[in-house]
């Protein structure tokens, strides 16, 4: 009976490690993508001719 309890404790510890690892992976996927991407500006950039802007 003692070996069964030890085996269940080990299995519970392994399950905790697996769950914690999956949580870390989900958080990395959720928030890690924001670090690599730069927000693009909305709207178009227009080329301005220097002759038009001078008065």
Short mmCIF file of C-alpha atoms in Angstrom, two decimals:
data_model
loop_
_atom_site.label_atom_id
_atom_site.label_comp_id
_atom_site.label_asym_id
_atom_site.label_seq_id
_atom_site.Cartn_x
_atom_site.Cartn_y
_atom_site.Cartn_z
CA UNK A 1 0.00 0.00 0.00
CA UNK A 2 2.91 2.33 0.70
CA UNK A 3 4.29 1.94 -2.81
CA UNK A 4 0.91 2.83 -4.28
CA UNK A 5 0.77 6.07 -2.29
CA UNK A 6 4.30 6.97 -3.37
CA UNK A 7 3.42 6.26 -7.00
CA UNK A 8 0.30 8.43 -6.77
CA UNK A 9 2.30 11.29 -5.24
CA UNK A 10 4.87 11.06 -8.02
CA UNK A 11 2.12 10.97 -10.64
CA UNK A 12 0.48 14.03 -9.07
CA UNK A 13 3.78 15.91 -9.13
CA UNK A 14 4.35 15.03 -12.77
CA UNK A 15 0.82 16.17 -13.62
CA UNK A 16 1.42 19.51 -11.85
CA UNK A 17 4.61 20.05 -13.83
CA UNK A 18 2.82 19.30 -17.10
CA UNK A 19 -0.04 21.68 -16.28
CA UNK A 20 2.36 24.44 -15.20
CA UNK A 21 4.33 24.00 -18.42
CA UNK A 22 1.23 24.23 -20.56
CA UNK A 23 0.15 27.39 -18.75
CA UNK A 24 3.55 28.95 -19.40
CA UNK A 25 3.34 28.02 -23.08
CA UNK A 26 -0.12 29.58 -23.37
CA UNK A 27 1.06 32.78 -21.70
CA UNK A 28 4.09 32.95 -23.96
CA UNK A 29 1.88 32.55 -27.03
CA UNK A 30 -0.58 35.14 -25.79
CA UNK A 31 1.84 37.86 -24.74
CA UNK A 32 4.99 36.91 -26.64
CA UNK A 33 3.52 37.86 -30.00
CA UNK A 34 3.12 41.46 -28.92
CA UNK A 35 6.83 41.94 -28.34
CA UNK A 36 7.88 41.07 -31.87
CA UNK A 37 5.22 43.03 -33.73
CA UNK A 38 5.29 46.76 -34.23
CA UNK A 39 2.01 48.55 -34.61
CA UNK A 40 1.55 50.04 -38.03
CA UNK A 41 0.23 53.52 -38.36
CA UNK A 42 -3.27 53.88 -39.66
CA UNK A 43 -3.78 55.96 -42.73
CA UNK A 44 -1.66 56.47 -45.79
CA UNK A 45 1.61 58.33 -45.92
CA UNK A 46 1.50 60.91 -48.67
CA UNK A 47 4.55 62.14 -50.50
CA UNK A 48 4.76 65.92 -50.35
CA UNK A 49 6.39 67.82 -53.18
CA UNK A 50 8.70 70.57 -51.94
CA UNK A 51 7.66 72.94 -54.73
CA UNK A 52 4.01 72.72 -53.69
CA UNK A 53 4.63 73.50 -50.03
CA UNK A 54 6.77 76.58 -50.64
CA UNK A 55 4.85 79.84 -51.11
#
